Coordinates of C-alpha atoms and ligand atoms in Angstrom, one line a residue:
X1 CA -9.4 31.4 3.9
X2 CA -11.3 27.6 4.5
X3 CA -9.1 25.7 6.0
X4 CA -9.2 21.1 5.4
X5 CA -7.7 17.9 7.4
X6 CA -7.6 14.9 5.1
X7 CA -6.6 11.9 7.3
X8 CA -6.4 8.1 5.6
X9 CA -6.9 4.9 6.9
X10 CA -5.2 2.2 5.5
X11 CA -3.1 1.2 2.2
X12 CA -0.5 3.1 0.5
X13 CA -2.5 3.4 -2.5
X14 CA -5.8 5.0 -0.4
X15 CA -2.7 7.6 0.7
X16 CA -1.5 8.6 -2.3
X17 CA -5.3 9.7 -3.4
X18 CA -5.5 11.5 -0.4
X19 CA -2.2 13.3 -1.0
X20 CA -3.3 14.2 -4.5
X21 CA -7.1 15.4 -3.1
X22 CA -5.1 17.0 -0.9
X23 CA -3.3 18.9 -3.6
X24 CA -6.8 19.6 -5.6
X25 CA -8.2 21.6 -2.4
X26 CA -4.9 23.9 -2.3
X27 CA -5.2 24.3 -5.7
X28 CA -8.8 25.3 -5.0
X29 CA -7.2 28.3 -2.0
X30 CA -7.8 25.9 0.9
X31 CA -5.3 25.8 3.7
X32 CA -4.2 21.9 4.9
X33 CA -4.3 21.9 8.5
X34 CA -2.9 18.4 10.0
X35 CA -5.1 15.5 11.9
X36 CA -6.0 16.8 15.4
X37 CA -6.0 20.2 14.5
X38 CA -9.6 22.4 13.7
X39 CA -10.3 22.7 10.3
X40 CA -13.4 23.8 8.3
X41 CA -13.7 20.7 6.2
X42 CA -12.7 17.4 7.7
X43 CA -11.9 14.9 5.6
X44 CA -11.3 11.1 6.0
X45 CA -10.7 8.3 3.3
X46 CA -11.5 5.2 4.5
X47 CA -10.4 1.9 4.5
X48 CA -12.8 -1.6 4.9
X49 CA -10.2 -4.1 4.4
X50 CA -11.0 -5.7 7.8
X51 CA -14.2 -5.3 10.8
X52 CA -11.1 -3.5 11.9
X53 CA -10.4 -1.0 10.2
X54 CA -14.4 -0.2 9.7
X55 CA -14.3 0.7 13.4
X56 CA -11.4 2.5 13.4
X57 CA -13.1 4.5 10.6
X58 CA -16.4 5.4 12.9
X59 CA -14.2 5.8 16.1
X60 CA -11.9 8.4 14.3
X61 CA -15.2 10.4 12.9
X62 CA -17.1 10.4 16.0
X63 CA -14.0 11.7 18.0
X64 CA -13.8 14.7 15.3
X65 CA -17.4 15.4 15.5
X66 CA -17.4 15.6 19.4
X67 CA -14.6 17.5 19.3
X68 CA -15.9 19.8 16.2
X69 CA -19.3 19.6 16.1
X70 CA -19.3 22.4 13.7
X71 CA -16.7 21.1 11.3
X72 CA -17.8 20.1 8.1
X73 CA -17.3 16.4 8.0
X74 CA -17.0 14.2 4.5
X75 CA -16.3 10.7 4.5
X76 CA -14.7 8.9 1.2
X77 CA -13.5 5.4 -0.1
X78 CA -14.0 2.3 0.1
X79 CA -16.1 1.8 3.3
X80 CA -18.2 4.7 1.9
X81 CA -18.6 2.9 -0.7
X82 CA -19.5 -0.6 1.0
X83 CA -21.1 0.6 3.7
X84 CA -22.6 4.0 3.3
X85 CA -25.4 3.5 5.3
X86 CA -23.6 2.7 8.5
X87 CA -21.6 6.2 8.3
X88 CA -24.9 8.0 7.9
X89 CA -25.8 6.4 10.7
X90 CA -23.0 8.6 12.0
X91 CA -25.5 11.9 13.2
X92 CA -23.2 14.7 12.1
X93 CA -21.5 13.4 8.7
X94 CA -22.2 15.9 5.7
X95 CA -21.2 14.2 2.7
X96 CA -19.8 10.4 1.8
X97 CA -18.7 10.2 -1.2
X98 CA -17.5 6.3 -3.0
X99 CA -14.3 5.4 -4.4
X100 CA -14.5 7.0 -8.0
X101 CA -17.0 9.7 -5.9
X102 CA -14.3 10.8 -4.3
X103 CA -12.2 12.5 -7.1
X104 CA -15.2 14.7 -7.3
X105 CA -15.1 15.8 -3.8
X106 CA -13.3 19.6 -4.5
X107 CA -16.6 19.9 -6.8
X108 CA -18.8 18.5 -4.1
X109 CA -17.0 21.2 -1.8
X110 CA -16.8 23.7 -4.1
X111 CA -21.1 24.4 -3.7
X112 CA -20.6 25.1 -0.6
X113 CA -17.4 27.1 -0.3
X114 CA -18.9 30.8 -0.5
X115 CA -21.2 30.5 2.6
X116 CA -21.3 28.9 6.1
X117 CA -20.2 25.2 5.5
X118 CA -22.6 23.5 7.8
X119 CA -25.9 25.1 8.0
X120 CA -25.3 25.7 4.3
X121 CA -24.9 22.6 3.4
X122 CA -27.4 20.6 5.4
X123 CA -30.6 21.4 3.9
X124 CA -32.1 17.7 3.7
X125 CA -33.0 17.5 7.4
X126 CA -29.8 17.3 8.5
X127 CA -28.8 13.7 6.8
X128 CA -25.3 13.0 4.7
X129 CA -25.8 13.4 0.8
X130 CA -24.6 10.1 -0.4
X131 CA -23.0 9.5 -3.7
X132 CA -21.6 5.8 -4.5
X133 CA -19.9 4.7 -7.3
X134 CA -21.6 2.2 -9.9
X135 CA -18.3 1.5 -11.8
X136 CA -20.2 1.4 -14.9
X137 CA -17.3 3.8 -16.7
X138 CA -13.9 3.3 -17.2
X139 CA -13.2 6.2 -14.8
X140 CA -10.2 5.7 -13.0
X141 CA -8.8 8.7 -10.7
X142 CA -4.9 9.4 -10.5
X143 CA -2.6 9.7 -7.6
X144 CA 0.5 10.4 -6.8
X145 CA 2.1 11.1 -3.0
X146 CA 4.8 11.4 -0.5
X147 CA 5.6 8.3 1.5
X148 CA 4.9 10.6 4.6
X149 CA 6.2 14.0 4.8
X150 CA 9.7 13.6 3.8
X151 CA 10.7 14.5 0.0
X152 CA 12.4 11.1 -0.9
X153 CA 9.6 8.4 -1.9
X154 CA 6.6 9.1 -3.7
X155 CA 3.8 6.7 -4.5
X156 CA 2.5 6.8 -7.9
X157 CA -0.6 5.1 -9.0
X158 CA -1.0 3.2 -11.8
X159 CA -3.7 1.2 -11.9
X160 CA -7.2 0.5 -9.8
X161 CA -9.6 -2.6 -8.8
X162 CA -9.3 -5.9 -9.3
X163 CA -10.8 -8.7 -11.5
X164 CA -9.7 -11.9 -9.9
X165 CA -12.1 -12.2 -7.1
X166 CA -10.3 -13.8 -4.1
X167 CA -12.7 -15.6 -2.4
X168 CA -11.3 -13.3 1.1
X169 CA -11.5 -10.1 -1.0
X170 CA -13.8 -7.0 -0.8
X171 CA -11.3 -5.0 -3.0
X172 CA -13.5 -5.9 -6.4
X173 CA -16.6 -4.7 -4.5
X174 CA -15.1 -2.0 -3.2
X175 CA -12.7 -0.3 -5.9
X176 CA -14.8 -2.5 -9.0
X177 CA -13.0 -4.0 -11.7
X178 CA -9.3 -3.6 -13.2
X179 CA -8.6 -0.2 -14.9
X180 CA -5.2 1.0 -15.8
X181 CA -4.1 4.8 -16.1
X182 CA -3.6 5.6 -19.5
X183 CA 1.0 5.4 -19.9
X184 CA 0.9 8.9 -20.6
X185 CA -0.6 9.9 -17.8
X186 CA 1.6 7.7 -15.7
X187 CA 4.9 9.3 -17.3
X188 CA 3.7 12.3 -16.6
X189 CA 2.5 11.9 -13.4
X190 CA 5.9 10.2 -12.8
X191 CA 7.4 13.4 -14.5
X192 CA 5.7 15.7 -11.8
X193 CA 7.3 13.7 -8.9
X194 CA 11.1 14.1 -10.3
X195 CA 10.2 17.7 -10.8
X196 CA 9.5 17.7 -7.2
X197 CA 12.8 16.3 -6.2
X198 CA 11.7 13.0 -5.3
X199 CA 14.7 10.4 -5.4
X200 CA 12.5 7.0 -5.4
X201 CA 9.0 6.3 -6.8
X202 CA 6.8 3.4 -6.1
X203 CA 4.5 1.7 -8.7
X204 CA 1.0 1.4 -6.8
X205 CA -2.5 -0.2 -7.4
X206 CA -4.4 -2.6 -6.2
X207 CA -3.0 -5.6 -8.8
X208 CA -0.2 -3.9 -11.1
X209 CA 0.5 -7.2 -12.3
X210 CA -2.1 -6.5 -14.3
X211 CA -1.6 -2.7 -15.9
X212 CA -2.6 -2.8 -19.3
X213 CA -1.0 -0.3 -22.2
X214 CA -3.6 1.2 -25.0
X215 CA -1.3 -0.8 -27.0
X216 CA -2.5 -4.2 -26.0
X217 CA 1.1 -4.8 -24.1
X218 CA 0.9 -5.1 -20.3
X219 CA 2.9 -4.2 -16.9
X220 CA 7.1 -5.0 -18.5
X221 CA 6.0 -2.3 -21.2
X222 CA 5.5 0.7 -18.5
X223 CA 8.3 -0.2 -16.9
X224 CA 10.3 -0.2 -19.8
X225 CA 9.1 3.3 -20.6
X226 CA 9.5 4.1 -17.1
X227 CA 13.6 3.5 -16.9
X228 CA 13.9 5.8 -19.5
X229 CA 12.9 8.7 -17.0
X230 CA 15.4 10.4 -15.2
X231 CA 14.4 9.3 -12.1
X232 CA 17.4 7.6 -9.7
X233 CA 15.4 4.5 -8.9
X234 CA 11.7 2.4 -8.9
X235 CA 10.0 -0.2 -6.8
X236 CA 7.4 -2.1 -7.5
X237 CA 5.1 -2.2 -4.2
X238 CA 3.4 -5.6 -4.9
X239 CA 2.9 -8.3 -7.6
X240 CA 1.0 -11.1 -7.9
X241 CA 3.1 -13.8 -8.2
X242 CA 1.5 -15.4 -11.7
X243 CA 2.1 -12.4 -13.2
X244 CA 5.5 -12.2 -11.7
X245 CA 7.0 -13.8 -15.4
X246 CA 10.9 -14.3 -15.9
X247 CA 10.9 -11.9 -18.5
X248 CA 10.0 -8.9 -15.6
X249 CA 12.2 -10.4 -13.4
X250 CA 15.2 -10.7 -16.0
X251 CA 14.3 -7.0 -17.0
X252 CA 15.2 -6.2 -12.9
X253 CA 18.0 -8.0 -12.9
X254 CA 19.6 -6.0 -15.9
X255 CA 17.9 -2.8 -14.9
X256 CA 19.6 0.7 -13.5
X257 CA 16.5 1.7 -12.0
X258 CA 14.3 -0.6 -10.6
X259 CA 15.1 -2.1 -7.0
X260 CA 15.4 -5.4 -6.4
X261 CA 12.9 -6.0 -4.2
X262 CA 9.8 -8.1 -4.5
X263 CA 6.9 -8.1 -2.5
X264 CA 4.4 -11.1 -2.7
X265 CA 1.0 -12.1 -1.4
X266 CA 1.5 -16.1 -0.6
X267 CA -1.4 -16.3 1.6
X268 CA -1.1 -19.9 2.6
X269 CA 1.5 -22.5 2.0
X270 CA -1.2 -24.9 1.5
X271 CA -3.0 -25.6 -1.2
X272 CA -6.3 -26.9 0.3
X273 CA -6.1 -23.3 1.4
X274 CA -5.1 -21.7 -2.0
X275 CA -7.7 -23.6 -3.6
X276 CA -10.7 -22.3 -1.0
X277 CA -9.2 -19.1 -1.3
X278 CA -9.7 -18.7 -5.1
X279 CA -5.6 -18.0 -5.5
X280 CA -4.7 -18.4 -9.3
X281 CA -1.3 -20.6 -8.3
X282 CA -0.3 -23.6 -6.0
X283 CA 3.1 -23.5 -3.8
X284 CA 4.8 -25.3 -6.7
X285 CA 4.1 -22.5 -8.6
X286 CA 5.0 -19.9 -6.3
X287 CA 8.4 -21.8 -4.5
X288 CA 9.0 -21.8 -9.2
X289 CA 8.8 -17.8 -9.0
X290 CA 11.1 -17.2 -5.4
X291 CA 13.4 -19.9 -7.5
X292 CA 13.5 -17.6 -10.6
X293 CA 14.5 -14.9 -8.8
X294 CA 17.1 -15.9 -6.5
X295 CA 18.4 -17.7 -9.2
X296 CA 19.0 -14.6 -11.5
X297 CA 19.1 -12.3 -8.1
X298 CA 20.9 -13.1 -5.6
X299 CA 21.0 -10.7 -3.3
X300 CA 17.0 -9.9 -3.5
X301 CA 15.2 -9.0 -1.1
X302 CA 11.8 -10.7 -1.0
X303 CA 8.4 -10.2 1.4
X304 CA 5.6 -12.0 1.5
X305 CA 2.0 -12.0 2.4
X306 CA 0.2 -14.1 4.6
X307 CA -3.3 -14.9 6.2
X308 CA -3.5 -17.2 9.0
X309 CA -6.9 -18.5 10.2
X310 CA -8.7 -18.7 7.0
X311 CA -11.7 -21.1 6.7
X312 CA -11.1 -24.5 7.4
X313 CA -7.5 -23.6 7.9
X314 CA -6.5 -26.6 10.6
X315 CA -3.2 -27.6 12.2
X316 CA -2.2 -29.7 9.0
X317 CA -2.8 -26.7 7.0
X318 CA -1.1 -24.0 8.5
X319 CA 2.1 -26.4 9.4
X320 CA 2.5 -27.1 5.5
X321 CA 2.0 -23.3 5.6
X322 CA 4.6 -22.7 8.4
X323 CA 7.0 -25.4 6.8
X324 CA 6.9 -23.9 3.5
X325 CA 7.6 -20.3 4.5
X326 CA 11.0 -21.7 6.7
X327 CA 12.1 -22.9 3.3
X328 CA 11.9 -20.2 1.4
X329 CA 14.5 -17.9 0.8
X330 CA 12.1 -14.7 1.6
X331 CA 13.3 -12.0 3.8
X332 CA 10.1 -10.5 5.2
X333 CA 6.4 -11.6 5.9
X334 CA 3.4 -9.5 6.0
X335 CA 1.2 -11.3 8.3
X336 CA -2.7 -10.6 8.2
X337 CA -5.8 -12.5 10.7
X338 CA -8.5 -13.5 8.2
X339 CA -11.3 -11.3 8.6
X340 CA -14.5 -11.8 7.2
X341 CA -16.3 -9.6 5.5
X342 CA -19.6 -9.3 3.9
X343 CA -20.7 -10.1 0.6
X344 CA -17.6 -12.2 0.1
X345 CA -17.4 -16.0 -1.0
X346 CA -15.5 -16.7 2.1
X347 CA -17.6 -15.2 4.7
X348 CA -20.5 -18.3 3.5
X349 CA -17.9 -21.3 4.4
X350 CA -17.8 -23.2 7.4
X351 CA -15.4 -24.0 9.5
X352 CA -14.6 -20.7 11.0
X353 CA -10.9 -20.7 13.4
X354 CA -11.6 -19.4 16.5
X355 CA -9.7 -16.1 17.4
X356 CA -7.5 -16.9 20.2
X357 CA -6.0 -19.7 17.2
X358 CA -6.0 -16.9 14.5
X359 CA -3.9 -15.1 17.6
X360 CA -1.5 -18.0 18.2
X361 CA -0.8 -18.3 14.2
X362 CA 0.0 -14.5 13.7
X363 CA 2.4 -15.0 16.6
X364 CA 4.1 -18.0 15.7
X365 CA 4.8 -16.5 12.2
X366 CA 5.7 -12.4 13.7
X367 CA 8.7 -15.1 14.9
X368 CA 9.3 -16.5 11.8
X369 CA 9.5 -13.2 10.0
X370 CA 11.8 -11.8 12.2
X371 CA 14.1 -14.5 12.1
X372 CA 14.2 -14.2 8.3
X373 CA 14.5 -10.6 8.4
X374 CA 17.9 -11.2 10.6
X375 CA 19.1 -13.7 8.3
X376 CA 18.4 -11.9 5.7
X377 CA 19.7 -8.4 6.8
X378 CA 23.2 -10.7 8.0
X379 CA 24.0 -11.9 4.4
X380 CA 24.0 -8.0 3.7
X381 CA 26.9 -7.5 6.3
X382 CA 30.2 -6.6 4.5
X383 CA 28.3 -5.6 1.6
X384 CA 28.2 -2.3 -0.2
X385 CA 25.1 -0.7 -0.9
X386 CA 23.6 2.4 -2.2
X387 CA 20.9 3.6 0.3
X388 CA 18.5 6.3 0.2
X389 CA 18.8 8.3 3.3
X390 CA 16.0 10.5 4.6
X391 CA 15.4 12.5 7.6
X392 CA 18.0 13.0 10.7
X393 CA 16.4 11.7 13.8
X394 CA 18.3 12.0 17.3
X395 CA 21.9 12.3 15.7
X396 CA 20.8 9.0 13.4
X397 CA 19.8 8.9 9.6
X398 CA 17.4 5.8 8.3
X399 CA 17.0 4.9 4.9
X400 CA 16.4 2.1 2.6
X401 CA 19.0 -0.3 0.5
X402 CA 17.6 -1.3 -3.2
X403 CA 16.9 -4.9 -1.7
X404 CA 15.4 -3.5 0.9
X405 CA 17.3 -3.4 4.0
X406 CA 16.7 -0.8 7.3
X407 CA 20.2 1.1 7.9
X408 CA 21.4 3.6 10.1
X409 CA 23.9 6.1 10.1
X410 CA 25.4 9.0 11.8
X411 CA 28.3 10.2 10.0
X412 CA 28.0 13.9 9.2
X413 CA 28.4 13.4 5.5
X414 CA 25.5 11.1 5.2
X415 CA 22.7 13.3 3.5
X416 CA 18.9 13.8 3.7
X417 CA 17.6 12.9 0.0
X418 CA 20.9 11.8 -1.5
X419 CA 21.4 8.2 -2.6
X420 CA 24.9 7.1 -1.2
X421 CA 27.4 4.2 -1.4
X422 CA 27.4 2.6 2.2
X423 CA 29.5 -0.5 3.7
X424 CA 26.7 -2.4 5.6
X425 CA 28.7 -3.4 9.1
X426 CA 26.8 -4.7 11.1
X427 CA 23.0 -5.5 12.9
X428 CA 21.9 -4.0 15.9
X429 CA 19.8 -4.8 18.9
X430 CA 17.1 -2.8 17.0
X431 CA 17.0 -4.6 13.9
X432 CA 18.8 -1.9 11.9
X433 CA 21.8 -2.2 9.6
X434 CA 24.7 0.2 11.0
X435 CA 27.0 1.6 7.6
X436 CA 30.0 3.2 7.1
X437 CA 30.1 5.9 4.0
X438 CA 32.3 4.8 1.7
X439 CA 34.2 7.5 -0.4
Ligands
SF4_501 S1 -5.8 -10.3 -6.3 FE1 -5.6 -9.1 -4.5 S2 -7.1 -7.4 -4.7 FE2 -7.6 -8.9 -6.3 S3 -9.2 -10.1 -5.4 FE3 -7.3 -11.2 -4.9 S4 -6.6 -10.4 -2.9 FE4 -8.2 -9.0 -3.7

């Protein structure tokens, strides 16, 4: 029996494909084996969301390769897809495959299955077969996946690319333009996960904002279909914020199912900034959305994206940006160093912000998050809440509230995979929520 590794760099979405490749080669017979471990076929789906993360890509294939020279090695997604060349620099890579390629790659496989994988396969003088997508279909390949190993949140994908072309942005390059999954697909996809026991599912893509029903109706339409499922609750990973409208918020707010938790991409508080960056609001606009919903939710937990050391970002413009976020009511921040990358509008401006500054920002806001976080996690205290528990862990159980709170139990009666009523008591030097069950 052939065994595979599938390993994935970056975002949630790039995991849920590979859990659901994953699920296409043990369909096919193949055994998984995990990362680290030899396998016939290694697999890796990659990420080019920063310089980053492309190096992390080529340092994680050349350690396979030197370990198992004689492993078949395939390398998908979206730096395949951008950079293909680069990987097939890469003397040992069999097959790289681009982001609608990769859906393909049990077929790919498949030719090669009967004999002996390498010398098989490598009959072009020892050079990777490339195959890229053109996105000139519709194509758009379905996911759905484990948040890691535990049965309690799944990711389900519901949408792919991106048409608003961020000035920052190689997601339109890489993944091409916006595609939704047809609904029924997504119901039944969504179907598949509650069949599998899953407690919690999480809407995924790269701008779900922007799902669009056969119907001509958009994103509130799939989620109302969606709480009709018997499924105990929903999360929407991240929306844009102008096409966060009341109406989807209002739906939340009356909603048995979906959490109420928001995550954002802000990007910068300024809106010089916004405007250089191509973002389809100003802070007006966004402080109106975090308004709307603290206004009909309360208790919401809200995180936000942002990118510090963007072109031509100076003092001026990151302390509007710094200023801004203090006064919001958000409870989280996701904090990202601007990264240039090729081909993007971006990458031609002047004004580039020197690393050590790009270091200095990213600090001075990891402090602003956590302070936010604490705040945020103290107006919890004394509160019930219903959290889904996962796996025990040194006499401790972790799990998340619907507004999105870290807590930690240890009473015997809390459950792995159960959704239970908790009193939040207090914070802890660790920045988790202790919780008492309440009967
Ligand atoms: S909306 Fe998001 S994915 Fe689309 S271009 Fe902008 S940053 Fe990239």
């Amino acid at each position: 029996m052939k065994s595979v590794c599938i390993h994935t760099v970056g975002c949630k979405l790039n995991y849920s494909e590979s859990s659901f490749i994953a699920k296409k080669f043990t369909e096919k017979g193949l055994v998984l084996k995990p990362f680290g471990e030899k396998a016939d076929i290694f697999v890796l789906n990659t990420c080019t969301v920063t310089s980053h993360a492309d190096s992390e890509c080529r340092r994680i294939i050349r350690s396979v390769l030197r370990k198992y020279p004689e492993t078949f090695v395939a390398v998908i997604g979206c730096y395949s897809q951008l950079n293909s060349n680069q990987i097939a620099g890469i003397k040992g890579v069999d097959l790289i495959l681009g982001t609608n390629e990769k859906f393909k790659i049990v077929e790919h496989i498949e030719k090669i299955l009967q004999g002996d994988i390498k010398n098989d396969y490598k009959k072009n003088g020892n050079r990777a077969e490339i195959y890229i997508s053109d996105f000139k279909s519709d194509f758009i390949g379905e996911a759905y996946s484990s948040d890691s190993d535990v049965r309690t949140r799944a990711f389900l994908k519901i949408q792919d690319g991106c048409d608003y072309n961020c000035a920052f942005c190689t997601v339109p390059l890489a993944r091409g333009r916006s595609r939704s999954l047809p609904i029924q697909k997504v119901l039944e996809n969504a179907k598949h996960l509650i069949d599998a026991g899953y407690k919690e599912i999480i809407l995924t893509g790269v701008n779900i904002g922007d799902y669009k029903v056969e119907n001509g109706s958009g994103f509130l339409f799939l989620m109302e279909q969606l709480e009709r499922l018997d499924i105990e609750r929903i999360r929407i990973s991240s929306i844009e914020p102008n096409l966060l409208t009341n109406d989807i918020i209002k739906f939340i707010r009356f909603s048995d199912k979906f959490c109420n938790h928001f995550h954002i991409p802000l990007q910068s508080g300024d809106d010089e900034i916004l405007k250089l960056m191509k973002r389809r609001y100003n802070v007006k606009m966004f402080e109106k959305v975090i308004e709307s919903i603290k206004s009909k939710i309360p208790d919401a937990g809200i995180g936000i994206d942002v990118i510090v050391g963007f072109p031509n970002e100076g003092e001026k413009h990151f302390k509007n940006t710094y200023n801004f976020i203090q006064n919001l009511p958000v409870s989280y921040l996701h904090i990202f160093s601007y990264s240039e990358r090729k081909n993007t509008l971006s990458s031609t401006y002047e004004g580039k912000v020197p690393a050590e500054v790009k270091k200095e920002r990213s600090k001075i806001l990891r402090e602003l998050s956590i302070e936010k976080k604490i705040r945020f996690y103290n107006e919890n205290i004394q509160k019930v809440h219903r959290v889904l528990f996962e796996t025990w862990k040194n006499g401790f159980i972790e799990g998340w509230t619907e507004n999105y709170v870290r807590v930690r139990g240890d009473s015997k009666l809390l459950r792995e995979n159960e959704i239970l009523p908790v009193l939040l008591t207090k914070t802890n030097e660790n920045n988790l929520v202790e919780c008492k069950l309440i009967n």
